[in-house]
XYZ file of C-alpha atoms in Angstrom:
748
model
C 57.013 64.298 124.415
C 54.673 61.358 123.421
C 56.807 60.680 120.356
C 59.946 60.564 122.499
C 58.206 58.255 124.993
C 57.100 55.863 122.259
C 60.582 55.868 120.767
C 62.031 55.150 124.196
C 59.680 52.185 124.636
C 60.646 51.024 121.173
C 64.318 51.422 122.133
C 63.904 49.269 125.218
C 61.837 46.673 123.372
C 64.037 46.348 120.334
C 67.475 46.954 121.714
C 67.559 44.724 124.782
C 69.356 42.032 122.779
C 71.734 44.671 121.408
C 72.337 46.090 124.878
C 73.079 42.651 126.126
C 75.570 42.144 123.344
C 77.255 45.552 123.156
C 79.572 46.804 125.927
C 78.898 49.917 128.050
C 81.005 52.683 126.548
C 82.517 55.488 128.631
C 83.970 58.711 127.302
C 86.738 60.064 129.563
C 87.849 63.654 128.968
C 91.016 65.148 130.428
C 91.714 68.721 131.512
C 93.669 71.327 129.593
C 91.904 74.689 129.452
C 91.274 75.948 125.913
C 92.760 72.726 124.538
C 89.621 71.007 125.874
C 87.777 72.156 122.764
C 89.417 69.142 121.113
C 86.928 66.986 123.040
C 84.106 68.484 120.981
C 85.863 67.384 117.782
C 86.072 63.837 119.150
C 82.354 63.853 119.975
C 81.537 65.055 116.465
C 83.293 62.009 115.017
C 81.613 59.646 117.502
C 78.167 60.936 116.565
C 78.905 60.877 112.828
C 79.788 57.204 113.191
C 76.816 56.331 115.445
C 79.012 55.424 118.422
C 76.992 55.563 121.662
C 78.276 56.952 124.963
C 76.754 55.443 128.103
C 78.977 57.129 130.707
C 80.956 60.356 130.633
C 83.582 61.568 133.108
C 85.962 64.499 133.046
C 88.365 66.798 134.843
C 88.728 70.586 134.557
C 87.713 71.672 131.033
C 87.017 68.014 130.369
C 84.461 68.180 133.207
C 82.744 71.083 131.452
C 82.525 69.396 128.044
C 81.509 66.108 129.675
C 78.832 67.849 131.748
C 77.296 69.621 128.772
C 77.312 66.381 126.773
C 75.728 64.596 129.720
C 72.913 67.187 129.600
C 71.936 65.754 126.238
C 73.453 68.351 123.896
C 74.542 66.940 120.588
C 77.906 67.750 119.022
C 76.587 70.680 116.993
C 74.889 72.257 120.015
C 77.965 71.639 122.136
C 80.261 73.305 119.616
C 77.958 76.289 119.294
C 77.705 76.630 123.070
C 81.453 76.321 123.658
C 82.396 78.903 121.032
C 79.650 81.384 121.975
C 80.941 81.826 125.525
C 83.464 84.544 126.335
C 85.856 82.397 128.366
C 88.141 85.334 129.040
C 85.191 86.972 130.787
C 85.245 84.092 133.232
C 88.524 85.498 134.553
C 87.241 89.065 135.001
C 85.515 89.158 138.367
C 85.405 92.902 138.801
C 82.077 94.440 137.885
C 82.039 97.384 135.508
C 82.540 100.857 136.901
C 79.030 101.824 135.824
C 77.653 99.070 138.101
C 79.382 100.347 141.244
C 77.824 102.668 143.790
C 78.797 106.312 143.550
C 80.836 106.048 146.746
C 82.831 103.041 145.517
C 83.481 104.754 142.181
C 85.035 107.726 143.938
C 87.257 105.461 146.045
C 88.379 103.341 143.095
C 89.127 106.428 140.976
C 91.348 107.826 143.718
C 93.142 104.636 144.817
C 93.841 102.900 141.526
C 96.375 100.347 142.798
C 93.821 97.907 144.187
C 95.966 95.180 145.664
C 93.373 93.000 147.451
C 95.761 92.919 150.405
C 93.703 92.180 153.499
C 94.053 92.779 157.222
C 92.410 90.000 159.241
C 90.742 90.456 162.673
C 94.133 89.778 164.345
C 95.574 92.744 162.348
C 97.783 90.478 160.243
C 98.345 90.715 156.494
C 96.198 88.263 154.539
C 95.718 87.413 150.860
C 92.874 85.845 148.845
C 92.948 82.172 147.915
C 93.107 82.896 144.196
C 93.994 85.662 141.786
C 90.339 85.566 140.699
C 87.466 84.714 143.029
C 85.485 82.703 140.461
C 82.471 85.019 140.483
C 82.453 85.512 136.715
C 83.254 81.850 136.049
C 80.311 80.798 138.207
C 77.962 83.064 136.232
C 79.292 81.674 132.941
C 78.676 78.074 134.035
C 75.168 78.842 135.339
C 74.457 80.425 131.967
C 75.604 77.228 130.254
C 73.423 74.917 132.340
C 70.367 77.228 132.406
C 70.161 76.921 136.202
C 69.529 73.195 136.248
C 68.243 72.407 139.772
C 70.274 70.201 142.063
C 70.124 66.455 141.376
C 70.252 63.626 143.894
C 72.540 61.855 141.444
C 74.155 62.804 138.169
C 72.895 59.399 136.974
C 69.611 61.272 136.387
C 71.189 63.133 133.483
C 70.656 61.796 129.944
C 74.174 60.338 130.246
C 75.479 59.415 133.726
C 78.233 61.892 134.615
C 81.037 62.412 137.116
C 83.542 65.242 137.603
C 86.784 65.064 139.554
C 88.151 67.810 141.823
C 90.939 68.058 144.398
C 90.332 68.378 148.136
C 92.835 71.127 148.913
C 93.115 70.149 152.574
C 94.172 66.549 151.917
C 95.224 66.903 148.227
C 93.161 63.847 147.325
C 90.675 63.317 144.492
C 86.979 63.976 145.097
C 84.416 62.478 142.715
C 81.388 64.737 142.298
C 78.342 62.665 141.540
C 75.397 64.717 142.782
C 74.296 68.276 143.514
C 74.423 71.205 141.126
C 76.032 70.586 137.789
C 77.423 74.126 137.462
C 78.993 73.902 140.929
C 80.572 70.532 140.130
C 82.018 71.934 136.918
C 83.398 75.015 138.685
C 85.013 72.968 141.448
C 86.747 70.777 138.871
C 87.885 73.833 136.853
C 89.196 76.095 139.674
C 92.937 76.109 139.010
C 94.734 76.598 142.378
C 96.166 80.094 142.759
C 94.246 81.353 139.733
C 90.627 80.731 140.748
C 89.410 80.633 144.337
C 88.542 77.043 145.413
C 84.860 76.142 145.762
C 83.304 75.004 149.032
C 81.219 71.858 148.428
C 79.773 69.861 151.315
C 82.288 71.347 153.726
C 85.306 70.580 151.536
C 87.469 73.137 149.754
C 87.686 71.883 146.176
C 89.889 72.966 143.278
C 90.974 71.717 139.842
C 91.280 67.928 139.763
C 94.119 67.856 137.242
C 96.935 67.323 139.734
C 95.307 64.244 141.314
C 93.365 62.680 138.425
C 93.463 64.492 135.124
C 91.868 61.674 133.101
C 89.439 59.751 135.362
C 89.420 56.297 133.795
C 88.992 54.682 137.230
C 85.804 56.670 137.859
C 84.346 55.420 134.580
C 85.220 51.825 135.554
C 83.420 52.255 138.888
C 80.312 53.337 136.979
C 80.363 50.078 135.017
C 82.293 51.022 131.882
C 83.428 48.044 129.827
C 85.073 50.018 127.042
C 86.770 53.352 127.667
C 87.401 55.993 125.041
C 89.908 58.317 126.743
C 91.033 61.662 125.321
C 94.394 62.923 126.608
C 95.140 66.594 125.951
C 97.708 67.039 128.735
C 101.007 68.799 128.101
C 104.208 66.840 127.672
C 107.232 67.525 129.874
C 109.378 70.457 128.719
C 112.820 69.690 127.275
C 115.876 71.043 129.097
C 116.494 73.877 126.629
C 113.062 75.361 127.464
C 113.630 75.343 131.233
C 115.045 78.851 131.167
C 112.760 80.821 133.514
C 110.922 80.626 136.829
C 107.616 80.294 135.002
C 109.008 77.410 132.963
C 110.067 75.660 136.168
C 106.601 76.072 137.699
C 105.033 74.863 134.460
C 107.302 71.798 134.497
C 106.238 70.892 138.039
C 102.565 71.305 137.085
C 103.077 69.155 133.984
C 104.754 66.500 136.121
C 101.818 66.317 138.540
C 99.196 66.127 135.784
C 101.240 63.684 133.680
C 101.828 61.474 136.715
C 98.116 61.266 137.427
C 97.414 60.596 133.738
C 100.022 57.819 133.599
C 98.364 56.117 136.557
C 95.058 56.182 134.698
C 96.605 54.928 131.469
C 97.823 51.894 133.387
C 94.178 50.994 134.061
C 93.285 50.810 130.387
C 92.975 47.448 128.659
C 93.500 46.309 125.080
C 89.865 46.897 124.189
C 90.011 50.526 125.409
C 90.849 53.332 122.983
C 93.196 56.235 123.693
C 92.978 59.405 121.604
C 95.809 61.961 121.784
C 95.003 65.063 119.704
C 97.984 67.081 118.546
C 97.345 70.274 120.506
C 100.883 71.671 120.222
C 100.932 75.472 120.057
C 97.600 75.859 121.854
C 97.932 77.073 125.454
C 95.459 76.600 128.272
C 94.372 80.235 127.876
C 94.249 80.398 124.074
C 90.463 80.499 123.880
C 90.567 82.207 120.486
C 92.157 78.985 119.108
C 89.287 76.759 120.209
C 88.008 76.236 116.626
C 91.468 74.923 115.705
C 91.447 72.621 118.735
C 88.061 71.218 117.642
C 89.498 70.379 114.217
C 92.494 68.682 115.813
C 90.182 66.599 117.982
C 88.306 65.466 114.891
C 91.560 64.533 113.180
C 92.708 62.454 116.160
C 89.411 60.554 116.273
C 89.395 59.910 112.542
C 92.842 58.321 112.786
C 91.351 55.792 115.225
C 88.160 55.169 113.246
C 89.015 51.544 112.410
C 88.874 50.731 116.118
C 86.081 53.154 117.003
C 83.745 51.815 114.313
C 83.722 48.467 116.049
C 81.455 50.211 118.590
C 79.069 51.659 115.978
C 75.337 50.918 116.162
C 72.996 50.346 113.256
C 70.961 53.378 112.160
C 67.843 52.006 113.864
C 69.662 51.263 117.115
C 71.366 54.654 117.153
C 68.080 56.453 116.465
C 66.499 54.679 119.410
C 69.541 55.522 121.565
C 69.256 59.201 120.649
C 65.500 59.208 121.309
C 66.130 57.780 124.770
C 68.622 60.598 125.481
C 66.205 63.259 124.236
C 63.442 61.868 126.418
C 65.632 62.095 129.507
C 66.752 65.582 128.460
C 63.128 66.713 128.181
C 62.500 65.563 131.740
C 65.182 67.908 133.126
C 63.943 71.188 134.589
C 66.377 73.219 132.560
C 64.813 76.521 131.590
C 65.667 80.192 131.252
C 62.700 81.212 133.435
C 61.598 79.678 136.707
C 58.778 80.262 139.176
C 60.167 80.832 142.669
C 58.066 79.999 145.712
C 60.664 81.026 148.285
C 64.009 82.803 148.578
C 66.489 81.540 151.176
C 69.702 83.370 152.076
C 72.766 81.480 153.321
C 74.513 84.509 154.757
C 78.179 83.897 155.513
C 78.977 87.556 156.138
C 78.569 90.310 158.695
C 75.966 92.052 156.543
C 72.341 91.706 157.635
C 70.100 89.340 155.685
C 67.657 92.199 155.148
C 70.330 94.162 153.249
C 71.099 91.151 151.062
C 67.438 90.578 150.232
C 66.810 94.237 149.419
C 69.849 94.527 147.146
C 69.078 91.178 145.457
C 65.582 92.413 144.579
C 64.116 88.990 143.763
C 60.450 88.709 144.810
C 59.085 85.194 145.512
C 55.764 84.153 144.005
C 56.786 85.228 140.504
C 58.542 83.932 137.398
C 62.146 85.124 137.092
C 64.491 84.838 134.118
C 68.116 83.838 134.569
C 69.115 87.366 133.574
C 67.130 88.838 136.492
C 68.786 86.459 138.950
C 72.248 87.212 137.591
C 71.574 90.968 137.721
C 70.627 90.640 141.395
C 73.789 88.642 142.104
C 75.914 91.281 140.340
C 74.305 94.031 142.439
C 75.297 92.142 145.574
C 78.814 91.514 144.297
C 79.145 95.198 143.370
C 78.875 96.043 147.083
C 82.519 94.880 147.214
C 81.795 93.067 150.483
C 81.887 89.464 149.228
C 84.495 87.159 147.747
C 81.720 85.281 145.964
C 77.950 85.421 145.556
C 76.252 82.377 144.058
C 72.863 80.722 144.033
C 71.135 77.456 143.368
C 67.559 76.449 142.590
C 66.157 73.385 144.345
C 62.825 71.674 144.791
C 61.711 71.200 148.415
C 58.332 69.691 149.259
C 56.888 70.687 145.912
C 58.279 74.245 146.081
C 60.907 75.861 143.867
C 63.395 77.450 146.266
C 66.124 79.948 145.335
C 69.049 79.739 147.757
C 71.495 82.656 147.595
C 74.923 82.083 149.150
C 76.938 85.155 150.165
C 80.498 84.581 151.350
C 82.346 87.478 152.964
C 85.913 88.101 151.850
C 87.887 85.646 153.924
C 91.044 87.743 153.959
C 89.403 90.854 155.505
C 87.615 92.653 156.983
C 90.305 95.295 156.504
C 91.765 96.103 153.077
C 94.677 98.207 151.837
C 94.863 100.032 148.510
C 97.390 102.458 147.094
C 97.722 105.309 144.658
C 100.632 106.689 142.719
C 100.488 109.712 140.439
C 103.317 111.384 138.527
C 103.322 114.592 136.527
C 106.395 115.976 134.767
C 106.478 118.809 132.256
C 110.155 118.147 131.335
C 111.118 121.704 132.233
C 110.545 123.363 135.582
C 108.132 121.294 137.590
C 107.517 117.716 138.660
C 104.673 116.633 140.904
C 104.074 113.268 142.438
C 101.744 111.679 144.963
C 102.018 108.417 146.848
C 99.018 107.408 148.921
C 97.595 104.529 150.928
C 94.054 103.821 152.098
C 92.985 101.410 154.814
C 89.318 100.418 154.632
C 87.664 98.510 157.485
C 84.474 97.031 156.058
C 81.256 95.793 157.642
C 81.640 97.854 160.811
C 77.932 97.210 161.353
C 75.247 94.951 159.858
C 74.318 97.651 157.343
C 77.784 97.624 155.771
C 79.308 100.657 157.452
C 83.007 101.292 156.939
C 85.895 103.246 158.417
C 88.630 104.777 156.260
C 92.153 105.942 157.011
C 93.986 107.742 154.191
C 97.468 109.204 153.848
C 98.993 110.953 150.833
C 102.551 112.232 150.551
C 104.466 114.069 147.863
C 103.851 117.440 146.236
C 100.533 117.653 148.077
C 99.925 116.047 151.446
C 96.790 114.711 153.074
C 95.773 112.757 156.161
C 92.133 111.767 156.628
C 89.804 109.557 158.648
C 86.190 108.871 157.739
C 83.262 106.877 159.058
C 80.413 106.047 156.694
C 77.267 104.004 157.205
C 73.998 103.375 155.393
C 70.995 104.090 157.592
C 68.564 101.511 156.179
C 68.610 98.119 154.465
C 67.498 99.636 151.141
C 70.643 101.805 151.151
C 68.469 104.863 150.535
C 69.964 107.019 153.314
C 73.529 107.388 154.590
C 75.544 109.377 157.097
C 79.227 110.125 157.178
C 81.717 112.142 159.161
C 85.213 112.983 157.919
C 88.232 114.705 159.421
C 91.097 115.766 157.175
C 94.431 117.566 157.123
C 95.623 118.890 153.754
C 98.644 120.852 152.576
C 98.527 122.129 149.007
C 100.583 124.620 146.975
C 98.936 127.213 144.732
C 100.010 130.199 142.582
C 97.919 133.373 142.250
C 98.261 136.007 139.508
C 96.823 139.457 140.201
C 96.928 143.138 139.246
C 99.222 144.892 141.759
C 97.535 148.246 141.056
C 94.226 146.919 142.445
C 93.740 148.320 145.981
C 92.424 144.910 147.042
C 95.970 143.498 146.687
C 97.881 146.418 148.252
C 99.272 144.001 150.852
C 101.303 142.170 148.185
C 102.804 145.073 146.172
C 104.966 145.161 144.099
C 104.446 141.420 143.329
C 102.173 140.250 140.515
C 102.206 136.586 141.540
C 101.870 134.968 144.891
C 103.060 131.425 145.748
C 101.141 130.132 148.750
C 100.862 126.941 150.767
C 97.438 126.080 152.178
C 97.618 123.976 155.357
C 94.146 123.243 156.698
C 92.318 120.994 159.136
C 88.691 120.309 158.313
C 85.762 118.393 159.772
C 82.541 117.708 157.932
C 79.438 115.641 158.409
C 76.871 114.701 155.765
C 73.405 113.237 155.740
C 72.514 111.947 152.306
C 69.915 110.249 150.152
C 70.777 107.835 147.326
C 68.304 108.568 144.557
C 69.925 105.692 142.625
C 73.165 103.816 143.283
C 74.890 106.349 141.015
C 73.109 109.539 142.183
C 73.071 111.100 145.633
C 71.819 114.239 147.331
C 73.652 115.240 150.507
C 73.289 117.987 153.117
C 76.351 118.758 155.203
C 78.141 121.094 157.560
C 81.854 121.807 157.279
C 84.317 123.554 159.546
C 87.879 124.453 158.575
C 90.869 126.035 160.319
C 94.426 126.519 159.152
C 96.901 128.942 157.712
C 98.019 130.275 154.357
C 101.734 130.904 154.020
C 102.916 133.192 151.222
C 106.414 131.945 150.468
C 107.648 134.850 148.346
C 106.728 137.596 150.892
C 107.260 135.646 154.118
C 103.664 136.317 155.177
C 101.326 134.003 157.095
C 97.556 134.323 157.292
C 95.324 132.380 159.676
C 91.975 131.256 158.310
C 88.843 129.611 159.583
C 85.559 128.828 157.905
C 82.234 127.319 158.887
C 78.939 126.743 157.157
C 76.330 124.408 155.664
C 76.252 123.106 152.113
C 74.214 120.943 149.762
C 75.746 118.581 147.185
C 74.109 116.759 144.266
C 76.285 114.136 142.521
C 75.621 111.830 139.562
C 78.022 109.443 137.793
C 77.235 106.694 135.280
C 80.532 106.770 133.372
C 81.889 103.367 132.362
C 85.476 104.648 132.680
C 86.477 107.908 134.319
C 89.651 108.354 132.248
C 88.663 107.002 128.815
C 84.838 106.960 128.960
C 82.584 105.825 126.134
C 79.162 105.999 127.750
C 77.418 107.574 130.703
C 77.558 111.029 132.216
C 78.942 112.625 135.367
C 78.167 115.884 137.084
C 78.301 117.422 140.528
C 76.772 120.614 141.906
C 77.779 121.993 145.306
C 76.370 125.098 146.957
C 77.349 126.327 150.409
C 77.068 129.376 152.632
C 80.233 129.936 154.652
C 81.519 132.458 157.154
C 85.229 132.923 156.369
C 87.674 134.668 158.713
C 91.138 135.832 157.679
C 93.647 137.079 160.285
C 96.758 138.961 159.220
C 99.089 141.358 161.065
C 96.949 141.164 164.185
C 93.787 142.214 162.355
C 90.846 139.962 161.492
C 88.453 140.193 158.589
C 85.258 138.129 158.492
C 83.173 137.749 155.365
C 80.139 135.561 154.693
C 78.964 134.473 151.302
C 77.910 131.782 148.885
C 80.422 129.275 147.553
C 79.482 127.248 144.473
C 80.952 124.606 142.173
C 79.706 122.838 139.057
C 81.426 120.039 137.144
C 80.083 118.150 134.122
C 81.536 115.500 131.797
C 79.857 113.616 128.950
C 81.321 111.268 126.287
C 79.878 110.738 122.814
C 81.226 107.545 121.227
C 81.070 106.096 117.745
C 82.958 102.953 116.763
C 86.560 103.586 117.935
C 86.074 107.357 118.257
C 85.037 109.258 121.396
C 84.407 112.972 121.870
C 84.205 114.144 125.493
C 82.722 117.410 126.636
C 83.918 118.882 129.942
C 82.706 121.927 131.857
C 83.614 123.308 135.282
C 82.643 126.498 137.112
C 83.353 127.751 140.600
C 83.361 130.848 142.714
C 82.647 132.570 146.002
C 80.873 135.812 146.846
C 83.025 136.132 149.996
C 85.826 138.219 148.486
C 89.103 138.480 150.418
C 92.752 139.133 149.508
C 93.430 135.407 149.518
C 90.416 133.150 149.023
C 89.692 130.479 151.619
C 88.382 128.207 148.867
C 90.659 128.667 145.846
C 90.096 127.339 142.319
C 92.930 126.329 140.045
C 93.590 125.651 136.378
C 96.657 124.363 134.592
C 97.980 121.012 133.511
C 97.074 118.508 130.817
C 93.400 118.791 129.698
C 92.948 121.634 132.215
C 94.545 124.481 130.192
C 97.290 122.429 128.599
C 100.610 124.179 128.245
C 100.426 125.588 131.752
C 101.810 123.833 134.796
C 99.432 122.004 137.077
C 97.560 124.467 139.351
C 99.650 127.303 137.898
C 96.610 129.602 137.716
C 94.586 130.030 140.918
C 91.885 132.434 141.984
C 88.537 132.906 143.670
C 86.575 132.312 140.450
C 87.229 129.841 137.649
C 85.553 128.680 134.468
C 86.650 125.992 132.050
C 85.238 124.299 128.967
C 86.910 121.689 126.802
C 86.510 119.056 124.117
C 88.681 115.959 124.283
C 88.957 113.491 121.401
C 90.060 109.836 121.744
C 90.767 107.304 119.029
C 91.246 103.744 120.281
C 94.290 102.806 118.260
C 94.603 99.183 119.346
C 93.081 97.110 122.131
C 95.975 95.277 123.818
C 93.580 92.514 124.852
C 95.429 90.020 127.044
C 92.332 87.997 127.956
C 92.088 88.500 131.707
C 92.809 92.247 131.291
C 93.120 94.922 128.622
C 95.346 97.970 128.198
C 94.055 99.798 125.106
C 96.160 102.510 123.487
C 94.612 105.832 122.429
C 95.578 108.747 120.200
C 93.884 112.088 120.616
C 93.867 115.773 121.279
C 91.961 118.515 123.074
C 90.670 122.060 122.623
C 90.286 124.040 125.846
C 89.308 127.458 127.096
C 89.206 128.791 130.632
C 90.338 131.352 133.128
C 90.641 132.278 136.798
C 89.787 135.618 138.401
C 90.186 137.062 141.891
C 87.283 139.497 141.696
C 83.760 138.930 140.502
C 83.946 142.173 138.541
C 86.849 140.751 136.510
C 85.059 137.594 135.371
C 84.909 137.838 131.611
C 84.915 135.066 129.030
C 86.844 137.343 126.648
C 89.771 137.427 129.094
C 89.907 133.638 129.320
C 92.746 131.666 127.795
C 92.786 129.197 124.894
C 94.829 125.988 124.975
C 95.073 122.575 123.386
C 97.001 119.314 123.357
C 97.890 116.194 121.416
C 98.670 112.931 123.179
C 99.122 109.197 123.193
C 97.555 107.429 126.171
C 97.347 103.921 127.620
C 94.530 102.785 129.898
C 96.452 100.509 132.256
C 95.098 98.563 135.234
C 96.966 100.981 137.517
C 95.725 104.202 135.975
C 96.103 106.173 132.759
C 99.500 106.855 131.215
C 99.858 109.904 128.956
C 102.692 111.303 126.864
C 101.481 114.652 125.550
C 102.324 118.077 124.223
C 100.282 121.093 125.335
C 100.195 124.650 124.048
C 98.493 127.526 125.822
C 97.816 131.150 125.021
C 100.677 133.406 126.077
C 103.294 131.183 124.439
C 102.947 128.519 127.098
C 104.305 125.157 125.932
C 104.800 121.955 127.856
C 105.575 118.328 127.216
C 103.835 116.109 129.735
C 104.378 112.698 131.207
C 101.371 111.801 133.333
C 100.598 108.649 135.214
C 97.862 108.043 137.769
C 94.598 109.655 138.700
C 95.031 112.799 136.637
C 91.538 113.081 135.204
C 89.286 111.663 137.921
C 85.933 113.395 138.160
């Protein structure tokens, strides 16, 4: 620090004549997404030739590079920082499945077509302001700036800095010259329709490219006498390339950005220098080509070296200039750990502040690393109640204050999601399901919600559910659910058994279960991914045997306990985590047939377990399920089924049903290729399975030796809308099936 101070004094003392003689140089950087890496190549050439920069301005990606350079990073640090970031991650707002609560995992696994369609308080359809909400981009930019506190002016940075954004209400340029550097960068980079605009000082701000993509005028207002401008904007498309709707939209966007750039070019004088790197073939989203863009930026600057070198300083002058920058950089409170005196919540949602504080988990009066703060923000965002959660660190009256801003989804509070599942064995049976879920969030200040669900197709379901946490720590919850379900099952039995005398001479029974049920649960969340629940369930309905024209009325009532745990990263193609559920109940079941009624009480139990073991691109998954009931009747009230892909492959879905079931299987995946499209991935898998299981109608018949062996081979794709499988299954008893599966086949 003392050395830097002495060098700064020396700089002022020795370079005043030079400062008086040399002009103030501004570096102006235009927007262009991944092409903006070319700016780093330009800076490398400037530094190699001892060319000082006194002012830096930028738009969009140019605002990011300019902001990091203004922080005092040299070209080498800037290049390392730019290439180390996963820019594609900035367009992936959704938190990982393993970060979601157990309840949200179950919902997302069932309703895979998550549309983000909202229903506003006036019960009108509403949509978000951007395809992505900017949550991940905000975290990436905070990581870059190491949570630099807010500044009264960006003139306090080692190099005075300005970013340009667009006021979306008036479509006019907004120059950002104070506040939080990461917020200014994000506002300037939020491409309309792609990233949600950023609210800054009451104005809704988005990417500045359409109003001022190369802010020469802003540099002039800061006192620039010589401008080095870098233009990486796209040229207009020729007529032969205007052959699609996307091309037309791209042409209009190019026109707006080129028009703003042309207006800025008109402000440049003969002593200014314009650099135009050849960035052809590099798109705004081609972040993997950033190293190439850096090289092209260097090449463009080297072409203009004869003019640029007129601005070069002597080695002594440049050393003093650099020392002055380093001194100002050292004075910035930019650190990976910060002591927090207070935590303030700017709550722009219906959730209580106490809930937000408890989920955030940041305790004042302690040092906190950036990672801890980001983890707390991700926990809040994983509640799925906010469009964006951000924070800033400021100094107030000698205190370091963390301000957390939570913004409720502006297109809610109701949301609609869908599901679609298809199963076809290419022979005798096709099943499909189409479903919709309406979710009304934040019913109360604890984040309660109301669900309406409807499913149609081979199986039918109508349901309504109310759920609410009971405390701000989200330790306890209560829910009540009413449901109608109609489901088809097939039972195989021994006609000589007196228990099945009613159905002679048949050996199979095709039945439709139509039931109405009501349950209520009181539960405790041991962790966000583990819960223990105590409930009571009542059920009434009928069982219709289609092949004997027989109808049986049923009712059931009793208490149960459920213990659920799920840390899987992906329910269909998992690589880490574990999931299991144990349910034990005691039910009184009544069955009425031919005017007579039979009532039986007994225990009902279920166990499911799934665990992946991954190595490199290989994954082996173990699966186990058991179920049964001691209340034995001709037709079980709670039936278990096997059949279908990965559930005794070769058999039709739910082809085997009974009172008792047991299943064990090993499933192997090989991730063949990744299909990484940046903002999303759809990896392709090859694999197979070995399975063994059986169903039985009497406890005396349960025998592992009488179980069936099956297996499969498949190719699968993990799409954003659910898994897609094309498979062949073979089961004991010469059962063979080809399968086409799409949707929530394998949800836990």
